[in-house]
Amino acid sequence: MISTPQPQLPNIVGGEITINIAFVHQPSKSDANVNVTRPAYNEVGFNEAHAKNEDVITVKQKASKWLSKQTDCSLTRIWLIIVGFIPVLGWLPRYKLRYLTGDAISGMTVGIIRIPQGMAYALLANVQPVYGLYSCFFPVLLWFVFTTSKHTSIGTMAVVCLMIQNLVAKYVPEVSSPLVNGSLVAGADAEEFEKYLSHGNGTVFDEESYMADQISAQEEMKIQVASTATLLVGIIQIIMGCFRLGFLTNLLSDPVVQGFTTGSAFHVLTSQVKYLFGLDKSIGSYYGPFAIIKTYVDIVKNLPHANVAEIVISLICFPTIYIVKHFNDKYKKKMRNIPFPIELVMIVIVTSASYFGHLDQPPYNVNTVKHIPTGLPSFQVPKYTYLWKDMVSDCVIISIISFAISLSLTKIFADKHGYEIDPNQELFALGICNLIPAFLSSFAVAASLSRTAIQESAGGNTQLVSVLSSILMLIVLLWLGPLFEPVPKSALAVIIIIALKNLFLQFEKLKALWAVSKLDFVIWLTTCLAVVLLGVDYGLAVGVSVAIFALILRIQRPEQILLGRIPYTDLYENPKRYPDAQEVPGVKIFHYAGSLCFTNKEAFKEAVFKVLGCNPVVLLAKKQKAERNYHRDVQSKDGRVNEAIDKTGKSSHSRKSRGYKVSYRSVKQDDGLTLADDNGNPPTPEEVRVRKRNRGGSDCDSDFEVDAWAPAFEKQEDGVTVEDSSVSSSEDSLSKKNSADYAPEFHTLVVDASKWSFIDSTAAREVVSIVSKFQALGVRVLLASATSHVLHTLDGSGLNQFMLRDKVFVTVHDACVYAERAQRMAVTGSALEIDPEGYSHLPGYPGFDALAL
């Protein structure tokens, strides 16, 4: 029910104000009533009445407390530290056997999917497929040990593989024949060339053997570059985790991440199109701005040379995998969340066809995976660590992007299942998963949305799923690897392209994003277009820059309005949104819904002047100019009077003394009224002429006075002295003009600081400057709802020199009550005295009275 208050005048109880508000019950949607009885608090009064605790913990005390906590060497503390770095020690001993069935099913399902995806994403990273299998094995086991997540599936990920591909292409040169028209090309290694010469029946160059060896060396260099970059990525992530810098991923907003990943999906798609048509050996490698356009132009030019066999394989695999995955999603509940492993089944089918049909030989010439070694790789240090200084910027981007994507997925499933994660530990775990596998011929990994969703929906409850899926991967690495050698690369390309479906579906979010925030819509679209056209690195830089610019723009232009009071309440709202809200007469309540800092201090000042409709700087300048003109006129008239007095030859008279004001009053004599000073001396003829001129030529028959500085004449009427001279008239005119032209139409400005979460020293000085200017115009400035931190910064910047704490109020309503009472007392001639040391003994202190409510 809505309550209509019946305001009553304050009841003074024990020197304090007690306000009783009676409410009349009216039909409404709510039966809740509000009945408030309290004084109107300023900052001093509130702190005094409620015993504010002024104890402040110093930096030294905080550091000492933190250090004592960190140096606690109890067994409990040591165990918590160990479990914090190795979470598996905490949850594995408490593992519940009822989880085993779900984890086993989920582990087998995810493991089956990892086999074809690992080989396919290795192809995307521009390394041999076996390295993708390694990257799906070693990092997964480490993730099991160090992560705090129960459902995230780590391994190869399209966007990260694309960035690894860019690094590999940047530092690994292309292989080409050393002969041009039968001659050794310039720059070729003659000794290396000599190895492939046969001197049997003439000199013959074995180009086939040469190219095979060069390609083999190139493949080795590719994985070494990829492992080197992965090692640096792991080091960066571990350093970030140790220094608890996981919050840096907050710099990547959701629109930036989604736009980036969607734009990257176009690059992934483009890199795989050439395999669909069997043109991987004909298409050049393009990187940098507009590389995607150059690639498609090259593909179109080479389409006449496409491999028909690979096109047929693509046309069979693509619709088959897509349709089955669609039905997997549609009927996953009926299938008990265990999807049909169509990727693995299709790989087995096309591999069998390739093996028995000899598709890798003429006339088909299908490009296959070829050699997959059995066993595990040897432990070796990446060879190209000297390239770190050149690739550090790319590795920082990979580090942040991979963690941002992984953390987002981890948070989604942690919230869904109601458990806590440690973001910094997740960053540390991801760094370990990149650092150690880099010595085992692996490349950078991240969480995968598709595999994580399958792991969770198939019944996975813990990271034991990672171990069970790795067992299947280990079987492939040790014994079944060679069976996948005839796999056509076009089939792997189809698997990659279909896996991009979820990334392309992010376009569906644009419509909702437009309705929620048009600025976020622009960020999303700009980032996506920049990544597509300029490349992954430049595109991400553009996206982050646009997001930062948008943030600054939002800081610059928050809501800035004048508030009005809802009648009979202490609520203040925007009158444009709430027609019932009315501005308090003579009081302007400025509301700025944002924090203040050096970036928006000018915008804040402009907002104040614009919303209030007056610029105190301009008004003060006009006032000062009018005062200068007035003093110039006074000095001019003073000079003329002194000159006239000097001509009379009576400069020795005391009334002509400079700066001495002589008053002449009517004196009754025998011949009538005449003028004389206090000593009975009559005015000089020159003074009488000045008097007549100022009186418009009338006779000087009333009181007047002469001032050598500024001739002023006055007359007394009923005991009241009234200035009656040109100068006095100027003073009156200037005073009236000051009131009319040089003062705002409001007497009080209330600054609502309720939405200021912080203010820096630069903006605080600007606020102090604005306060001082309005006060110079005679405007009463009050501050309301400011936090103690904001007040501390403002006082440190000089606000306490212009505004005592008795002008700082707890709420906007308290400030308005004070302003209305103060103005009412000023108009009636009474003075409103506020004691900064306390107010409880003042019965006239304003409260929730009839005027306020």
PDB file of N, CA, C and O in Angstrom, residues 554-618:
ATOM      1  N   ARG A 554      32.453   6.202 -21.627  1.00  0.00           N
ATOM      2  CA  ARG A 554      31.435   6.007 -20.594  1.00  0.00           C
ATOM      3  C   ARG A 554      31.790   6.785 -19.332  1.00  0.00           C
ATOM      4  O   ARG A 554      30.909   7.321 -18.656  1.00  0.00           O
ATOM      5  N   ILE A 555      33.080   6.815 -19.003  1.00  0.00           N
ATOM      6  CA  ILE A 555      33.499   7.585 -17.831  1.00  0.00           C
ATOM      7  C   ILE A 555      33.282   9.070 -18.064  1.00  0.00           C
ATOM      8  O   ILE A 555      32.892   9.808 -17.159  1.00  0.00           O
ATOM      9  N   GLN A 556      33.520   9.491 -19.297  1.00  0.00           N
ATOM     10  CA  GLN A 556      33.369  10.905 -19.622  1.00  0.00           C
ATOM     11  C   GLN A 556      31.917  11.355 -19.578  1.00  0.00           C
ATOM     12  O   GLN A 556      31.623  12.484 -19.204  1.00  0.00           O
ATOM     13  N   ARG A 557      30.992  10.488 -19.987  1.00  0.00           N
ATOM     14  CA  ARG A 557      29.596  10.886 -20.132  1.00  0.00           C
ATOM     15  C   ARG A 557      28.647   9.984 -19.350  1.00  0.00           C
ATOM     16  O   ARG A 557      27.816   9.303 -19.930  1.00  0.00           O
ATOM     17  N   PRO A 558      28.761   9.967 -18.030  1.00  0.00           N
ATOM     18  CA  PRO A 558      27.755   9.227 -17.260  1.00  0.00           C
ATOM     19  C   PRO A 558      26.471  10.049 -17.162  1.00  0.00           C
ATOM     20  O   PRO A 558      26.382  11.152 -17.723  1.00  0.00           O
ATOM     21  N   GLU A 559      25.496   9.526 -16.463  1.00  0.00           N
ATOM     22  CA  GLU A 559      24.246  10.267 -16.285  1.00  0.00           C
ATOM     23  C   GLU A 559      24.519  11.521 -15.471  1.00  0.00           C
ATOM     24  O   GLU A 559      25.123  11.475 -14.408  1.00  0.00           O
ATOM     25  N   GLN A 560      24.062  12.659 -15.947  1.00  0.00           N
ATOM     26  CA  GLN A 560      24.281  13.946 -15.297  1.00  0.00           C
ATOM     27  C   GLN A 560      22.986  14.748 -15.379  1.00  0.00           C
ATOM     28  O   GLN A 560      22.629  15.259 -16.431  1.00  0.00           O
ATOM     29  N   ILE A 561      22.290  14.838 -14.268  1.00  0.00           N
ATOM     30  CA  ILE A 561      20.944  15.405 -14.267  1.00  0.00           C
ATOM     31  C   ILE A 561      20.741  16.239 -13.018  1.00  0.00           C
ATOM     32  O   ILE A 561      21.536  16.205 -12.082  1.00  0.00           O
ATOM     33  N   LEU A 562      19.641  16.998 -13.029  1.00  0.00           N
ATOM     34  CA  LEU A 562      19.155  17.672 -11.840  1.00  0.00           C
ATOM     35  C   LEU A 562      18.020  16.838 -11.261  1.00  0.00           C
ATOM     36  O   LEU A 562      17.106  16.437 -11.979  1.00  0.00           O
ATOM     37  N   LEU A 563      18.074  16.581  -9.975  1.00  0.00           N
ATOM     38  CA  LEU A 563      17.081  15.749  -9.322  1.00  0.00           C
ATOM     39  C   LEU A 563      15.923  16.598  -8.805  1.00  0.00           C
ATOM     40  O   LEU A 563      16.091  17.781  -8.482  1.00  0.00           O
ATOM     41  N   GLY A 564      14.772  15.971  -8.745  1.00  0.00           N
ATOM     42  CA  GLY A 564      13.604  16.583  -8.143  1.00  0.00           C
ATOM     43  C   GLY A 564      13.069  15.687  -7.047  1.00  0.00           C
ATOM     44  O   GLY A 564      13.306  14.476  -7.033  1.00  0.00           O
ATOM     45  N   ARG A 565      12.332  16.276  -6.127  1.00  0.00           N
ATOM     46  CA  ARG A 565      11.825  15.504  -4.996  1.00  0.00           C
ATOM     47  C   ARG A 565      10.420  14.986  -5.281  1.00  0.00           C
ATOM     48  O   ARG A 565       9.555  15.725  -5.759  1.00  0.00           O
ATOM     49  N   ILE A 566      10.222  13.703  -4.994  1.00  0.00           N
ATOM     50  CA  ILE A 566       8.883  13.140  -5.059  1.00  0.00           C
ATOM     51  C   ILE A 566       8.093  13.725  -3.888  1.00  0.00           C
ATOM     52  O   ILE A 566       8.534  13.633  -2.739  1.00  0.00           O
ATOM     53  N   PRO A 567       6.947  14.344  -4.140  1.00  0.00           N
ATOM     54  CA  PRO A 567       6.213  15.018  -3.058  1.00  0.00           C
ATOM     55  C   PRO A 567       5.925  14.098  -1.880  1.00  0.00           C
ATOM     56  O   PRO A 567       5.609  12.924  -2.048  1.00  0.00           O
ATOM     57  N   TYR A 568       6.079  14.652  -0.695  1.00  0.00           N
ATOM     58  CA  TYR A 568       5.783  13.984   0.572  1.00  0.00           C
ATOM     59  C   TYR A 568       6.679  12.775   0.837  1.00  0.00           C
ATOM     60  O   TYR A 568       6.294  11.850   1.528  1.00  0.00           O
ATOM     61  N   THR A 569       7.860  12.773   0.237  1.00  0.00           N
ATOM     62  CA  THR A 569       8.816  11.696   0.489  1.00  0.00           C
ATOM     63  C   THR A 569      10.208  12.291   0.605  1.00  0.00           C
ATOM     64  O   THR A 569      10.407  13.498   0.375  1.00  0.00           O
ATOM     65  N   ASP A 570      11.162  11.451   0.961  1.00  0.00           N
ATOM     66  CA  ASP A 570      12.564  11.858   0.947  1.00  0.00           C
ATOM     67  C   ASP A 570      13.287  11.244  -0.248  1.00  0.00           C
ATOM     68  O   ASP A 570      14.489  11.031  -0.212  1.00  0.00           O
ATOM     69  N   LEU A 571      12.544  10.950  -1.319  1.00  0.00           N
ATOM     70  CA  LEU A 571      13.083  10.332  -2.529  1.00  0.00           C
ATOM     71  C   LEU A 571      13.298  11.385  -3.595  1.00  0.00           C
ATOM     72  O   LEU A 571      12.455  12.272  -3.799  1.00  0.00           O
ATOM     73  N   TYR A 572      14.407  11.261  -4.312  1.00  0.00           N
ATOM     74  CA  TYR A 572      14.774  12.226  -5.345  1.00  0.00           C
ATOM     75  C   TYR A 572      15.056  11.472  -6.636  1.00  0.00           C
ATOM     76  O   TYR A 572      15.842  10.520  -6.643  1.00  0.00           O
ATOM     77  N   GLU A 573      14.410  11.911  -7.706  1.00  0.00           N
ATOM     78  CA  GLU A 573      14.541  11.231  -8.991  1.00  0.00           C
ATOM     79  C   GLU A 573      14.635  12.244 -10.116  1.00  0.00           C
ATOM     80  O   GLU A 573      14.486  13.455  -9.913  1.00  0.00           O
ATOM     81  N   ASN A 574      14.889  11.712 -11.327  1.00  0.00           N
ATOM     82  CA  ASN A 574      14.981  12.523 -12.529  1.00  0.00           C
ATOM     83  C   ASN A 574      13.582  12.981 -12.932  1.00  0.00           C
ATOM     84  O   ASN A 574      12.725  12.154 -13.249  1.00  0.00           O
ATOM     85  N   PRO A 575      13.308  14.282 -12.956  1.00  0.00           N
ATOM     86  CA  PRO A 575      11.969  14.759 -13.330  1.00  0.00           C
ATOM     87  C   PRO A 575      11.547  14.369 -14.738  1.00  0.00           C
ATOM     88  O   PRO A 575      10.349  14.279 -15.023  1.00  0.00           O
ATOM     89  N   LYS A 576      12.519  14.113 -15.624  1.00  0.00           N
ATOM     90  CA  LYS A 576      12.158  13.722 -16.994  1.00  0.00           C
ATOM     91  C   LYS A 576      11.604  12.307 -17.042  1.00  0.00           C
ATOM     92  O   LYS A 576      10.817  11.984 -17.921  1.00  0.00           O
ATOM     93  N   ARG A 577      12.017  11.479 -16.109  1.00  0.00           N
ATOM     94  CA  ARG A 577      11.523  10.106 -16.051  1.00  0.00           C
ATOM     95  C   ARG A 577      10.345   9.963 -15.099  1.00  0.00           C
ATOM     96  O   ARG A 577       9.499   9.093 -15.279  1.00  0.00           O
ATOM     97  N   TYR A 578      10.340  10.772 -14.079  1.00  0.00           N
ATOM     98  CA  TYR A 578       9.277  10.711 -13.087  1.00  0.00           C
ATOM     99  C   TYR A 578       8.601  12.076 -13.028  1.00  0.00           C
ATOM    100  O   TYR A 578       9.106  13.000 -12.364  1.00  0.00           O
ATOM    101  N   PRO A 579       7.487  12.242 -13.720  1.00  0.00           N
ATOM    102  CA  PRO A 579       6.821  13.557 -13.765  1.00  0.00           C
ATOM    103  C   PRO A 579       6.441  14.080 -12.386  1.00  0.00           C
ATOM    104  O   PRO A 579       6.312  15.290 -12.204  1.00  0.00           O
ATOM    105  N   ASP A 580       6.238  13.183 -11.419  1.00  0.00           N
ATOM    106  CA  ASP A 580       5.867  13.641 -10.081  1.00  0.00           C
ATOM    107  C   ASP A 580       7.016  14.353  -9.378  1.00  0.00           C
ATOM    108  O   ASP A 580       6.790  15.143  -8.463  1.00  0.00           O
ATOM    109  N   ALA A 581       8.242  14.052  -9.788  1.00  0.00           N
ATOM    110  CA  ALA A 581       9.405  14.679  -9.142  1.00  0.00           C
ATOM    111  C   ALA A 581       9.455  16.158  -9.496  1.00  0.00           C
ATOM    112  O   ALA A 581       9.343  16.538 -10.663  1.00  0.00           O
ATOM    113  N   GLN A 582       9.612  16.985  -8.490  1.00  0.00           N
ATOM    114  CA  GLN A 582       9.630  18.433  -8.681  1.00  0.00           C
ATOM    115  C   GLN A 582      10.897  19.004  -8.083  1.00  0.00           C
ATOM    116  O   GLN A 582      11.320  18.600  -6.990  1.00  0.00           O
ATOM    117  N   GLU A 583      11.504  19.944  -8.794  1.00  0.00           N
ATOM    118  CA  GLU A 583      12.697  20.592  -8.270  1.00  0.00           C
ATOM    119  C   GLU A 583      12.342  21.431  -7.053  1.00  0.00           C
ATOM    120  O   GLU A 583      11.312  22.104  -7.018  1.00  0.00           O
ATOM    121  N   VAL A 584      13.205  21.384  -6.064  1.00  0.00           N
ATOM    122  CA  VAL A 584      13.012  22.186  -4.864  1.00  0.00           C
ATOM    123  C   VAL A 584      13.276  23.640  -5.219  1.00  0.00           C
ATOM    124  O   VAL A 584      14.332  23.961  -5.775  1.00  0.00           O
ATOM    125  N   PRO A 585      12.346  24.561  -4.944  1.00  0.00           N
ATOM    126  CA  PRO A 585      12.536  25.969  -5.330  1.00  0.00           C
ATOM    127  C   PRO A 585      13.830  26.540  -4.762  1.00  0.00           C
ATOM    128  O   PRO A 585      14.090  26.455  -3.562  1.00  0.00           O
ATOM    129  N   GLY A 586      14.625  27.106  -5.650  1.00  0.00           N
ATOM    130  CA  GLY A 586      15.867  27.749  -5.243  1.00  0.00           C
ATOM    131  C   GLY A 586      17.008  26.799  -4.965  1.00  0.00           C
ATOM    132  O   GLY A 586      18.107  27.241  -4.637  1.00  0.00           O
ATOM    133  N   VAL A 587      16.758  25.493  -5.062  1.00  0.00           N
ATOM    134  CA  VAL A 587      17.794  24.499  -4.770  1.00  0.00           C
ATOM    135  C   VAL A 587      18.024  23.642  -6.011  1.00  0.00           C
ATOM    136  O   VAL A 587      17.083  23.068  -6.556  1.00  0.00           O
ATOM    137  N   LYS A 588      19.244  23.558  -6.452  1.00  0.00           N
ATOM    138  CA  LYS A 588      19.618  22.704  -7.571  1.00  0.00           C
ATOM    139  C   LYS A 588      20.375  21.495  -7.029  1.00  0.00           C
ATOM    140  O   LYS A 588      21.383  21.654  -6.321  1.00  0.00           O
ATOM    141  N   ILE A 589      19.872  20.301  -7.341  1.00  0.00           N
ATOM    142  CA  ILE A 589      20.495  19.060  -6.874  1.00  0.00           C
ATOM    143  C   ILE A 589      21.163  18.397  -8.070  1.00  0.00           C
ATOM    144  O   ILE A 589      20.495  17.805  -8.930  1.00  0.00           O
ATOM    145  N   PHE A 590      22.476  18.508  -8.143  1.00  0.00           N
ATOM    146  CA  PHE A 590      23.226  17.985  -9.285  1.00  0.00           C
ATOM    147  C   PHE A 590      23.659  16.553  -9.005  1.00  0.00           C
ATOM    148  O   PHE A 590      24.345  16.284  -8.018  1.00  0.00           O
ATOM    149  N   HIS A 591      23.246  15.643  -9.876  1.00  0.00           N
ATOM    150  CA  HIS A 591      23.546  14.211  -9.726  1.00  0.00           C
ATOM    151  C   HIS A 591      24.470  13.788 -10.863  1.00  0.00           C
ATOM    152  O   HIS A 591      24.119  13.915 -12.036  1.00  0.00           O
ATOM    153  N   TYR A 592      25.637  13.270 -10.498  1.00  0.00           N
ATOM    154  CA  TYR A 592      26.629  12.796 -11.483  1.00  0.00           C
ATOM    155  C   TYR A 592      26.896  11.329 -11.182  1.00  0.00           C
ATOM    156  O   TYR A 592      27.520  10.993 -10.181  1.00  0.00           O
ATOM    157  N   ALA A 593      26.394  10.435 -12.048  1.00  0.00           N
ATOM    158  CA  ALA A 593      26.417   8.989 -11.776  1.00  0.00           C
ATOM    159  C   ALA A 593      27.697   8.355 -12.282  1.00  0.00           C
ATOM    160  O   ALA A 593      27.700   7.487 -13.149  1.00  0.00           O
ATOM    161  N   GLY A 594      28.809   8.785 -11.744  1.00  0.00           N
ATOM    162  CA  GLY A 594      30.085   8.197 -12.145  1.00  0.00           C
ATOM    163  C   GLY A 594      31.190   8.724 -11.258  1.00  0.00           C
ATOM    164  O   GLY A 594      31.056   9.776 -10.618  1.00  0.00           O
ATOM    165  N   SER A 595      32.278   7.991 -11.211  1.00  0.00           N
ATOM    166  CA  SER A 595      33.416   8.435 -10.423  1.00  0.00           C
ATOM    167  C   SER A 595      34.177   9.512 -11.177  1.00  0.00           C
ATOM    168  O   SER A 595      34.001   9.692 -12.387  1.00  0.00           O
ATOM    169  N   LEU A 596      35.035  10.204 -10.455  1.00  0.00           N
ATOM    170  CA  LEU A 596      35.767  11.325 -11.042  1.00  0.00           C
ATOM    171  C   LEU A 596      37.258  11.036 -11.025  1.00  0.00           C
ATOM    172  O   LEU A 596      37.802  10.575 -10.014  1.00  0.00           O
ATOM    173  N   CYS A 597      37.904  11.330 -12.144  1.00  0.00           N
ATOM    174  CA  CYS A 597      39.346  11.154 -12.243  1.00  0.00           C
ATOM    175  C   CYS A 597      39.873  12.145 -13.269  1.00  0.00           C
ATOM    176  O   CYS A 597      39.122  12.981 -13.792  1.00  0.00           O
ATOM    177  N   PHE A 598      41.158  12.060 -13.536  1.00  0.00           N
ATOM    178  CA  PHE A 598      41.783  13.035 -14.423  1.00  0.00           C
ATOM    179  C   PHE A 598      41.223  12.988 -15.837  1.00  0.00           C
ATOM    180  O   PHE A 598      41.292  13.975 -16.568  1.00  0.00           O
ATOM    181  N   THR A 599      40.655  11.843 -16.244  1.00  0.00           N
ATOM    182  CA  THR A 599      40.155  11.732 -17.618  1.00  0.00           C
ATOM    183  C   THR A 599      38.843  12.465 -17.837  1.00  0.00           C
ATOM    184  O   THR A 599      38.533  12.853 -18.971  1.00  0.00           O
ATOM    185  N   ASN A 600      38.053  12.654 -16.793  1.00  0.00           N
ATOM    186  CA  ASN A 600      36.731  13.249 -17.001  1.00  0.00           C
ATOM    187  C   ASN A 600      36.489  14.490 -16.156  1.00  0.00           C
ATOM    188  O   ASN A 600      35.344  14.914 -15.989  1.00  0.00           O
ATOM    189  N   LYS A 601      37.536  15.082 -15.597  1.00  0.00           N
ATOM    190  CA  LYS A 601      37.336  16.276 -14.780  1.00  0.00           C
ATOM    191  C   LYS A 601      36.798  17.438 -15.601  1.00  0.00           C
ATOM    192  O   LYS A 601      35.920  18.184 -15.144  1.00  0.00           O
ATOM    193  N   GLU A 602      37.285  17.589 -16.827  1.00  0.00           N
ATOM    194  CA  GLU A 602      36.767  18.661 -17.688  1.00  0.00           C
ATOM    195  C   GLU A 602      35.323  18.387 -18.084  1.00  0.00           C
ATOM    196  O   GLU A 602      34.497  19.298 -18.127  1.00  0.00           O
ATOM    197  N   ALA A 603      35.030  17.127 -18.374  1.00  0.00           N
ATOM    198  CA  ALA A 603      33.648  16.768 -18.711  1.00  0.00           C
ATOM    199  C   ALA A 603      32.713  17.015 -17.533  1.00  0.00           C
ATOM    200  O   ALA A 603      31.564  17.443 -17.715  1.00  0.00           O
ATOM    201  N   PHE A 604      33.195  16.755 -16.322  1.00  0.00           N
ATOM    202  CA  PHE A 604      32.386  17.012 -15.128  1.00  0.00           C
ATOM    203  C   PHE A 604      32.091  18.503 -14.991  1.00  0.00           C
ATOM    204  O   PHE A 604      30.953  18.901 -14.727  1.00  0.00           O
ATOM    205  N   LYS A 605      33.106  19.322 -15.166  1.00  0.00           N
ATOM    206  CA  LYS A 605      32.903  20.769 -15.055  1.00  0.00           C
ATOM    207  C   LYS A 605      31.915  21.274 -16.104  1.00  0.00           C
ATOM    208  O   LYS A 605      31.003  22.048 -15.806  1.00  0.00           O
ATOM    209  N   GLU A 606      32.086  20.807 -17.344  1.00  0.00           N
ATOM    210  CA  GLU A 606      31.160  21.212 -18.400  1.00  0.00           C
ATOM    211  C   GLU A 606      29.742  20.736 -18.104  1.00  0.00           C
ATOM    212  O   GLU A 606      28.771  21.447 -18.383  1.00  0.00           O
ATOM    213  N   ALA A 607      29.628  19.531 -17.528  1.00  0.00           N
ATOM    214  CA  ALA A 607      28.299  19.004 -17.197  1.00  0.00           C
ATOM    215  C   ALA A 607      27.627  19.864 -16.131  1.00  0.00           C
ATOM    216  O   ALA A 607      26.427  20.154 -16.208  1.00  0.00           O
ATOM    217  N   VAL A 608      28.391  20.265 -15.117  1.00  0.00           N
ATOM    218  CA  VAL A 608      27.827  21.117 -14.064  1.00  0.00           C
ATOM    219  C   VAL A 608      27.312  22.420 -14.656  1.00  0.00           C
ATOM    220  O   VAL A 608      26.166  22.836 -14.396  1.00  0.00           O
ATOM    221  N   PHE A 609      28.126  23.073 -15.456  1.00  0.00           N
ATOM    222  CA  PHE A 609      27.738  24.363 -16.023  1.00  0.00           C
ATOM    223  C   PHE A 609      26.551  24.220 -16.974  1.00  0.00           C
ATOM    224  O   PHE A 609      25.640  25.056 -16.984  1.00  0.00           O
ATOM    225  N   LYS A 610      26.551  23.140 -17.765  1.00  0.00           N
ATOM    226  CA  LYS A 610      25.478  22.953 -18.735  1.00  0.00           C
ATOM    227  C   LYS A 610      24.149  22.639 -18.060  1.00  0.00           C
ATOM    228  O   LYS A 610      23.112  23.219 -18.399  1.00  0.00           O
ATOM    229  N   VAL A 611      24.172  21.729 -17.102  1.00  0.00           N
ATOM    230  CA  VAL A 611      22.931  21.330 -16.437  1.00  0.00           C
ATOM    231  C   VAL A 611      22.359  22.465 -15.608  1.00  0.00           C
ATOM    232  O   VAL A 611      21.137  22.685 -15.576  1.00  0.00           O
ATOM    233  N   LEU A 612      23.234  23.222 -14.937  1.00  0.00           N
ATOM    234  CA  LEU A 612      22.760  24.339 -14.118  1.00  0.00           C
ATOM    235  C   LEU A 612      22.387  25.555 -14.948  1.00  0.00           C
ATOM    236  O   LEU A 612      21.689  26.445 -14.463  1.00  0.00           O
ATOM    237  N   GLY A 613      22.855  25.599 -16.189  1.00  0.00           N
ATOM    238  CA  GLY A 613      22.506  26.716 -17.065  1.00  0.00           C
ATOM    239  C   GLY A 613      23.259  27.986 -16.751  1.00  0.00           C
ATOM    240  O   GLY A 613      22.795  29.078 -17.121  1.00  0.00           O
ATOM    241  N   CYS A 614      24.379  27.903 -16.073  1.00  0.00           N
ATOM    242  CA  CYS A 614      25.167  29.099 -15.785  1.00  0.00           C
ATOM    243  C   CYS A 614      26.629  28.706 -15.655  1.00  0.00           C
ATOM    244  O   CYS A 614      26.950  27.593 -15.228  1.00  0.00           O
ATOM    245  N   ASN A 615      27.466  29.636 -16.013  1.00  0.00           N
ATOM    246  CA  ASN A 615      28.909  29.436 -15.924  1.00  0.00           C
ATOM    247  C   ASN A 615      29.462  30.435 -14.926  1.00  0.00           C
ATOM    248  O   ASN A 615      29.534  31.637 -15.199  1.00  0.00           O
ATOM    249  N   PRO A 616      29.847  29.981 -13.733  1.00  0.00           N
ATOM    250  CA  PRO A 616      30.318  30.934 -12.727  1.00  0.00           C
ATOM    251  C   PRO A 616      31.584  31.676 -13.147  1.00  0.00           C
ATOM    252  O   PRO A 616      31.811  32.792 -12.692  1.00  0.00           O
ATOM    253  N   VAL A 617      32.374  31.080 -13.991  1.00  0.00           N
ATOM    254  CA  VAL A 617      33.587  31.752 -14.460  1.00  0.00           C
ATOM    255  C   VAL A 617      33.216  33.002 -15.246  1.00  0.00           C
ATOM    256  O   VAL A 617      33.775  34.090 -15.045  1.00  0.00           O
ATOM    257  N   VAL A 618      32.234  32.872 -16.140  1.00  0.00           N
ATOM    258  CA  VAL A 618      31.786  34.015 -16.945  1.00  0.00           C
ATOM    259  C   VAL A 618      31.131  35.071 -16.063  1.00  0.00           C
ATOM    260  O   VAL A 618      31.376  36.277 -16.202  1.00  0.00           O
TER     261      VAL A 618
END
